[in-house]
PDB file of C-alpha atoms in Angstrom:
ATOM      1  CA  MET A   1     -40.823 -18.474  26.160  1.00  0.00           C
ATOM      2  CA  ILE A   2     -41.056 -18.498  22.420  1.00  0.00           C
ATOM      3  CA  GLU A   3     -40.168 -14.793  22.349  1.00  0.00           C
ATOM      4  CA  GLN A   4     -37.046 -15.450  24.459  1.00  0.00           C
ATOM      5  CA  GLN A   5     -35.976 -18.278  22.079  1.00  0.00           C
ATOM      6  CA  ALA A   6     -36.448 -15.976  19.119  1.00  0.00           C
ATOM      7  CA  VAL A   7     -34.359 -13.237  20.758  1.00  0.00           C
ATOM      8  CA  ARG A   8     -31.647 -15.779  21.651  1.00  0.00           C
ATOM      9  CA  ARG A   9     -31.518 -17.005  18.021  1.00  0.00           C
ATOM     10  CA  SER A  10     -31.343 -13.430  16.744  1.00  0.00           C
ATOM     11  CA  ARG A  11     -28.327 -12.754  19.055  1.00  0.00           C
ATOM     12  CA  ILE A  12     -26.570 -15.879  17.971  1.00  0.00           C
ATOM     13  CA  LYS A  13     -27.048 -14.959  14.273  1.00  0.00           C
ATOM     14  CA  LEU A  14     -25.668 -11.486  15.095  1.00  0.00           C
ATOM     15  CA  VAL A  15     -22.589 -12.900  16.819  1.00  0.00           C
ATOM     16  CA  ILE A  16     -22.008 -15.297  13.848  1.00  0.00           C
ATOM     17  CA  LEU A  17     -22.369 -12.344  11.384  1.00  0.00           C
ATOM     18  CA  PHE A  18     -19.828 -10.314  13.353  1.00  0.00           C
ATOM     19  CA  ALA A  19     -17.421 -13.288  13.521  1.00  0.00           C
ATOM     20  CA  ILE A  20     -17.642 -13.810   9.698  1.00  0.00           C
ATOM     21  CA  PHE A  21     -16.413 -10.179   9.158  1.00  0.00           C
ATOM     22  CA  LEU A  22     -13.922  -9.938  11.999  1.00  0.00           C
ATOM     23  CA  ILE A  23     -12.069 -13.229  11.839  1.00  0.00           C
ATOM     24  CA  PRO A  24     -10.376 -12.575   8.528  1.00  0.00           C
ATOM     25  CA  VAL A  25      -9.320  -9.046   9.647  1.00  0.00           C
ATOM     26  CA  ILE A  26      -7.896 -10.404  12.934  1.00  0.00           C
ATOM     27  CA  ALA A  27      -6.043 -13.283  11.173  1.00  0.00           C
ATOM     28  CA  ALA A  28      -4.566 -10.967   8.657  1.00  0.00           C
ATOM     29  CA  TYR A  29      -3.371  -8.586  11.403  1.00  0.00           C
ATOM     30  CA  ILE A  30      -1.788 -11.434  13.373  1.00  0.00           C
ATOM     31  CA  ILE A  31      -0.032 -12.886  10.348  1.00  0.00           C
ATOM     32  CA  HIS A  32       1.212  -9.429   9.476  1.00  0.00           C
ATOM     33  CA  LYS A  33       2.633  -8.933  12.875  1.00  0.00           C
ATOM     34  CA  HIS A  34       4.062 -12.512  12.985  1.00  0.00           C
ATOM     35  CA  PRO A  35       5.372 -13.325   9.439  1.00  0.00           C
ATOM     36  CA  GLU A  36       7.057 -16.465  10.933  1.00  0.00           C
ATOM     37  CA  TRP A  37       3.573 -17.923  11.383  1.00  0.00           C
ATOM     38  CA  GLN A  38       2.890 -17.818   7.640  1.00  0.00           C
ATOM     39  CA  PRO A  39       2.192 -21.098   5.987  1.00  0.00           C
ATOM     40  CA  LYS A  40       5.416 -22.906   4.931  1.00  0.00           C
ATOM     41  CA  GLY A  41       6.478 -22.140   1.431  1.00  0.00           C
ATOM     42  CA  THR A  42       5.130 -18.598   1.652  1.00  0.00           C
ATOM     43  CA  ILE A  43       7.978 -16.147   0.773  1.00  0.00           C
ATOM     44  CA  ASN A  44       7.551 -12.438   0.501  1.00  0.00           C
ATOM     45  CA  HIS A  45       9.637 -10.810  -2.338  1.00  0.00           C
ATOM     46  CA  GLY A  46       9.782  -7.391  -0.785  1.00  0.00           C
ATOM     47  CA  VAL A  47      12.042  -6.322   2.097  1.00  0.00           C
ATOM     48  CA  LEU A  48      10.016  -6.208   5.319  1.00  0.00           C
ATOM     49  CA  TYR A  49      10.050  -3.387   7.684  1.00  0.00           C
ATOM     50  CA  LYS A  50      10.641  -4.805  11.196  1.00  0.00           C
ATOM     51  CA  PRO A  51       8.631  -3.489  12.876  1.00  0.00           C
ATOM     52  CA  SER A  52       6.207  -1.919  10.407  1.00  0.00           C
ATOM     53  CA  VAL A  53       6.122   1.820  10.426  1.00  0.00           C
ATOM     54  CA  ARG A  54       2.816   3.613  11.031  1.00  0.00           C
ATOM     55  CA  ILE A  55       2.627   6.531   8.630  1.00  0.00           C
ATOM     56  CA  LYS A  56       1.886   9.740  10.531  1.00  0.00           C
ATOM     57  CA  PRO A  57      -0.766  12.172   9.389  1.00  0.00           C
ATOM     58  CA  PHE A  58       0.324  14.421   6.497  1.00  0.00           C
ATOM     59  CA  SER A  59      -1.271  17.095   4.249  1.00  0.00           C
ATOM     60  CA  LEU A  60      -0.006  17.317   0.632  1.00  0.00           C
ATOM     61  CA  LEU A  61      -1.486  18.250  -2.667  1.00  0.00           C
ATOM     62  CA  THR A  62      -2.421  16.315  -5.837  1.00  0.00           C
ATOM     63  CA  GLU A  63      -1.209  17.547  -9.200  1.00  0.00           C
ATOM     64  CA  ALA A  64      -4.517  19.357  -9.639  1.00  0.00           C
ATOM     65  CA  GLY A  65      -3.843  21.188  -6.365  1.00  0.00           C
ATOM     66  CA  LYS A  66      -6.449  19.328  -4.259  1.00  0.00           C
ATOM     67  CA  PRO A  67      -5.609  18.575  -0.610  1.00  0.00           C
ATOM     68  CA  TYR A  68      -4.588  14.991  -0.003  1.00  0.00           C
ATOM     69  CA  LYS A  69      -4.201  13.530   3.508  1.00  0.00           C
ATOM     70  CA  LEU A  70      -3.434  10.209   5.168  1.00  0.00           C
ATOM     71  CA  SER A  71      -7.197   9.562   5.373  1.00  0.00           C
ATOM     72  CA  ASP A  72      -7.405   9.660   1.583  1.00  0.00           C
ATOM     73  CA  MET A  73      -4.758   7.037   1.273  1.00  0.00           C
ATOM     74  CA  THR A  74      -5.914   4.599   3.994  1.00  0.00           C
ATOM     75  CA  GLY A  75      -8.578   2.004   3.201  1.00  0.00           C
ATOM     76  CA  LYS A  76      -6.715   0.569   0.249  1.00  0.00           C
ATOM     77  CA  TRP A  77      -3.281  -1.020  -0.405  1.00  0.00           C
ATOM     78  CA  SER A  78      -0.840   1.589  -1.572  1.00  0.00           C
ATOM     79  CA  LEU A  79       2.244   1.270  -3.877  1.00  0.00           C
ATOM     80  CA  ILE A  80       4.353   4.351  -3.450  1.00  0.00           C
ATOM     81  CA  TYR A  81       7.301   5.466  -5.777  1.00  0.00           C
ATOM     82  CA  ILE A  82       9.440   8.352  -4.461  1.00  0.00           C
ATOM     83  CA  GLY A  83      11.090  10.368  -7.164  1.00  0.00           C
ATOM     84  CA  GLY A  84      12.298  13.770  -8.367  1.00  0.00           C
ATOM     85  CA  ALA A  85      11.094  16.440 -10.727  1.00  0.00           C
ATOM     86  CA  ASN A  86      11.681  14.284 -13.786  1.00  0.00           C
ATOM     87  CA  CYS A  87      10.881  10.557 -14.302  1.00  0.00           C
ATOM     88  CA  ASP A  88      13.927   9.022 -15.979  1.00  0.00           C
ATOM     89  CA  LYS A  89      14.297   5.541 -17.478  1.00  0.00           C
ATOM     90  CA  ASP A  90      14.789   3.893 -14.125  1.00  0.00           C
ATOM     91  CA  CYS A  91      11.769   5.598 -12.665  1.00  0.00           C
ATOM     92  CA  ARG A  92       9.556   4.547 -15.620  1.00  0.00           C
ATOM     93  CA  VAL A  93      10.709   0.883 -15.278  1.00  0.00           C
ATOM     94  CA  THR A  94       9.676   0.882 -11.568  1.00  0.00           C
ATOM     95  CA  LEU A  95       6.350   2.665 -12.316  1.00  0.00           C
ATOM     96  CA  ILE A  96       5.605   0.144 -15.125  1.00  0.00           C
ATOM     97  CA  LYS A  97       6.102  -2.778 -12.725  1.00  0.00           C
ATOM     98  CA  ALA A  98       3.845  -1.112 -10.118  1.00  0.00           C
ATOM     99  CA  ARG A  99       1.070  -0.493 -12.734  1.00  0.00           C
ATOM    100  CA  ASP A 100       1.307  -3.904 -14.242  1.00  0.00           C
ATOM    101  CA  ALA A 101       1.357  -5.729 -10.904  1.00  0.00           C
ATOM    102  CA  ARG A 102      -1.803  -3.823 -10.014  1.00  0.00           C
ATOM    103  CA  TRP A 103      -3.526  -4.647 -13.289  1.00  0.00           C
ATOM    104  CA  ALA A 104      -2.565  -8.302 -12.963  1.00  0.00           C
ATOM    105  CA  GLN A 105      -4.896  -8.588  -9.916  1.00  0.00           C
ATOM    106  CA  GLY A 106      -7.909  -8.411 -12.247  1.00  0.00           C
ATOM    107  CA  THR A 107     -11.050  -7.406 -10.397  1.00  0.00           C
ATOM    108  CA  GLU A 108      -9.075  -7.016  -7.152  1.00  0.00           C
ATOM    109  CA  ALA A 109      -7.061  -4.206  -8.705  1.00  0.00           C
ATOM    110  CA  THR A 110      -9.498  -1.641  -7.327  1.00  0.00           C
ATOM    111  CA  ARG A 111      -8.193  -2.500  -3.825  1.00  0.00           C
ATOM    112  CA  ILE A 112      -4.780  -1.032  -4.779  1.00  0.00           C
ATOM    113  CA  LYS A 113      -3.634   2.573  -5.571  1.00  0.00           C
ATOM    114  CA  TYR A 114      -0.247   3.599  -6.682  1.00  0.00           C
ATOM    115  CA  TYR A 115       1.470   6.987  -6.198  1.00  0.00           C
ATOM    116  CA  TYR A 116       4.384   9.177  -7.361  1.00  0.00           C
ATOM    117  CA  LEU A 117       5.533  11.096  -4.284  1.00  0.00           C
ATOM    118  CA  LEU A 118       7.626  13.958  -5.400  1.00  0.00           C
ATOM    119  CA  THR A 119      10.879  15.024  -3.604  1.00  0.00           C
ATOM    120  CA  ALA A 120      10.621  18.405  -5.471  1.00  0.00           C
ATOM    121  CA  ASP A 121       8.146  21.215  -5.410  1.00  0.00           C
ATOM    122  CA  ARG A 122       6.668  20.304  -8.824  1.00  0.00           C
ATOM    123  CA  TYR A 123       7.086  17.778 -11.687  1.00  0.00           C
ATOM    124  CA  ASN A 124       9.039  19.392 -14.576  1.00  0.00           C
ATOM    125  CA  GLY A 125       8.820  16.435 -17.014  1.00  0.00           C
ATOM    126  CA  ASP A 126       6.330  15.731 -19.756  1.00  0.00           C
ATOM    127  CA  LYS A 127       3.151  15.355 -17.706  1.00  0.00           C
ATOM    128  CA  ALA A 128       0.975  14.388 -20.623  1.00  0.00           C
ATOM    129  CA  LYS A 129       3.248  11.462 -21.478  1.00  0.00           C
ATOM    130  CA  LEU A 130       3.375  10.362 -17.805  1.00  0.00           C
ATOM    131  CA  HIS A 131      -0.429  10.441 -17.530  1.00  0.00           C
ATOM    132  CA  LYS A 132      -0.907   8.473 -20.680  1.00  0.00           C
ATOM    133  CA  ALA A 133       1.427   5.719 -19.463  1.00  0.00           C
ATOM    134  CA  PHE A 134       0.034   5.734 -15.896  1.00  0.00           C
ATOM    135  CA  PRO A 135      -3.487   7.082 -16.010  1.00  0.00           C
ATOM    136  CA  GLU A 136      -4.553   5.946 -12.532  1.00  0.00           C
ATOM    137  CA  MET A 137      -1.401   7.062 -10.642  1.00  0.00           C
ATOM    138  CA  VAL A 138      -1.807   9.804  -8.039  1.00  0.00           C
ATOM    139  CA  MET A 139       1.028  12.342  -7.947  1.00  0.00           C
ATOM    140  CA  LEU A 140       1.653  14.057  -4.693  1.00  0.00           C
ATOM    141  CA  HIS A 141       3.677  17.227  -3.824  1.00  0.00           C
ATOM    142  CA  GLY A 142       3.192  20.135  -1.420  1.00  0.00           C
ATOM    143  CA  ASP A 143       4.635  21.969   1.539  1.00  0.00           C
ATOM    144  CA  PRO A 144       8.405  21.054   1.813  1.00  0.00           C
ATOM    145  CA  GLY A 145       8.180  20.559   5.589  1.00  0.00           C
ATOM    146  CA  GLN A 146       5.294  18.162   5.342  1.00  0.00           C
ATOM    147  CA  ARG A 147       6.863  16.396   2.463  1.00  0.00           C
ATOM    148  CA  GLU A 148      10.196  15.888   4.166  1.00  0.00           C
ATOM    149  CA  ALA A 149       8.619  14.595   7.303  1.00  0.00           C
ATOM    150  CA  LEU A 150       6.706  12.063   5.281  1.00  0.00           C
ATOM    151  CA  LEU A 151       9.767  11.050   3.310  1.00  0.00           C
ATOM    152  CA  GLN A 152      11.782  10.411   6.414  1.00  0.00           C
ATOM    153  CA  GLN A 153       9.389   7.779   7.533  1.00  0.00           C
ATOM    154  CA  PHE A 154      10.185   5.586   4.530  1.00  0.00           C
ATOM    155  CA  LYS A 155      13.881   5.234   5.462  1.00  0.00           C
ATOM    156  CA  HIS A 156      14.792   1.554   6.091  1.00  0.00           C
ATOM    157  CA  SER A 157      18.223   2.531   7.514  1.00  0.00           C
ATOM    158  CA  LYS A 158      19.938   5.634   8.698  1.00  0.00           C
ATOM    159  CA  THR A 159      22.122   5.738   5.547  1.00  0.00           C
ATOM    160  CA  GLN A 160      19.299   5.261   3.018  1.00  0.00           C
ATOM    161  CA  GLU A 161      18.644   8.289   0.783  1.00  0.00           C
ATOM    162  CA  VAL A 162      14.948   7.799   0.201  1.00  0.00           C
ATOM    163  CA  GLY A 163      14.722  10.363  -2.635  1.00  0.00           C
ATOM    164  CA  LYS A 164      17.469   8.710  -4.654  1.00  0.00           C
ATOM    165  CA  ALA A 165      16.823   5.070  -3.825  1.00  0.00           C
ATOM    166  CA  ASN A 166      14.454   4.329  -6.759  1.00  0.00           C
ATOM    167  CA  ARG A 167      12.384   1.980  -4.652  1.00  0.00           C
ATOM    168  CA  LEU A 168       8.787   1.076  -4.428  1.00  0.00           C
ATOM    169  CA  TYR A 169       7.070   0.986  -1.089  1.00  0.00           C
ATOM    170  CA  LEU A 170       3.993  -0.998   0.094  1.00  0.00           C
ATOM    171  CA  VAL A 171       1.590   0.560   2.640  1.00  0.00           C
ATOM    172  CA  ASP A 172      -1.302  -1.512   3.996  1.00  0.00           C
ATOM    173  CA  PRO A 173      -4.887  -0.240   4.281  1.00  0.00           C
ATOM    174  CA  ALA A 174      -4.335   0.721   7.937  1.00  0.00           C
ATOM    175  CA  GLY A 175      -1.547   3.119   6.982  1.00  0.00           C
ATOM    176  CA  MET A 176       1.327   0.738   8.030  1.00  0.00           C
ATOM    177  CA  LEU A 177       4.457   0.867   5.792  1.00  0.00           C
ATOM    178  CA  MET A 178       5.313  -2.838   5.644  1.00  0.00           C
ATOM    179  CA  MET A 179       7.626  -3.550   2.662  1.00  0.00           C
ATOM    180  CA  GLN A 180       9.947  -1.977   0.191  1.00  0.00           C
ATOM    181  CA  TYR A 181      11.150  -3.260  -3.164  1.00  0.00           C
ATOM    182  CA  PRO A 182      14.719  -2.092  -4.138  1.00  0.00           C
ATOM    183  CA  TYR A 183      15.349  -1.126  -7.699  1.00  0.00           C
ATOM    184  CA  GLY A 184      15.557  -4.054 -10.088  1.00  0.00           C
ATOM    185  CA  PHE A 185      12.985  -6.108  -8.118  1.00  0.00           C
ATOM    186  CA  ARG A 186      11.272  -8.888 -10.043  1.00  0.00           C
ATOM    187  CA  HIS A 187       7.993  -7.903 -11.545  1.00  0.00           C
ATOM    188  CA  ILE A 188       6.446 -11.380 -10.791  1.00  0.00           C
ATOM    189  CA  GLY A 189       7.618 -11.121  -7.168  1.00  0.00           C
ATOM    190  CA  LEU A 190       5.503  -8.015  -6.566  1.00  0.00           C
ATOM    191  CA  MET A 191       2.552  -9.561  -8.325  1.00  0.00           C
ATOM    192  CA  GLU A 192       2.674 -12.644  -6.108  1.00  0.00           C
ATOM    193  CA  ASP A 193       3.025 -10.582  -2.958  1.00  0.00           C
ATOM    194  CA  LEU A 194      -0.052  -8.493  -3.850  1.00  0.00           C
ATOM    195  CA  LYS A 195      -2.041 -11.619  -4.831  1.00  0.00           C
ATOM    196  CA  TYR A 196      -1.195 -13.305  -1.447  1.00  0.00           C
ATOM    197  CA  LEU A 197      -2.055 -10.144   0.616  1.00  0.00           C
ATOM    198  CA  LEU A 198      -5.267  -9.478  -1.164  1.00  0.00           C
ATOM    199  CA  LYS A 199      -6.351 -13.054  -0.796  1.00  0.00           C
ATOM    200  CA  TRP A 200      -5.673 -13.427   2.917  1.00  0.00           C
ATOM    201  CA  SER A 201      -6.349  -9.885   4.188  1.00  0.00           C
ATOM    202  CA  GLN A 202      -9.884  -9.292   2.986  1.00  0.00           C
ATOM    203  CA  ILE A 203      -9.285  -5.632   3.862  1.00  0.00           C
ATOM    204  CA  GLY A 204      -8.805  -2.720   1.585  1.00  0.00           C
TER     205      GLY A 204
END
């Protein structure tokens, strides 16, 4: 009898432990799928994809030539900038906003990665200068077919030219493209969106 009670208590503790970890994930998923259920006064600053777009598997390369796949991106929140072979003034402004919004999250910043996804075969600008300004940014390039297939998934409309849009994109840890930030977006808006998502998701 005593042994049965002990087993029952152990099972109850196990169920409670699973609930502690699963409830925040389930709640975040539901809120993500139903933004209208978010608490009143909560306003996202980015433009939502309705519905969200599941990023398909891809195989690209880092600047160092190492393979980089979707599995390397998932598990963390991703800020993705899509740009050409040179990073002009507008490009740098957007990357600075991405970098600083990430830094602003303090200890939670490790849950976010940011990327420069090239529309060209390689970067022709001053790489040293770019690395100095954005030391933790991951630059991706690679096979033109793989790259183009990935780029097309970021289109918010049939007429949008992704490679020239100068936008920043937000992908969640499950690999779902959920928001985009048109050029000129407010720095504080991105910071607030990230803070909210990191607080309520508990994933990534």
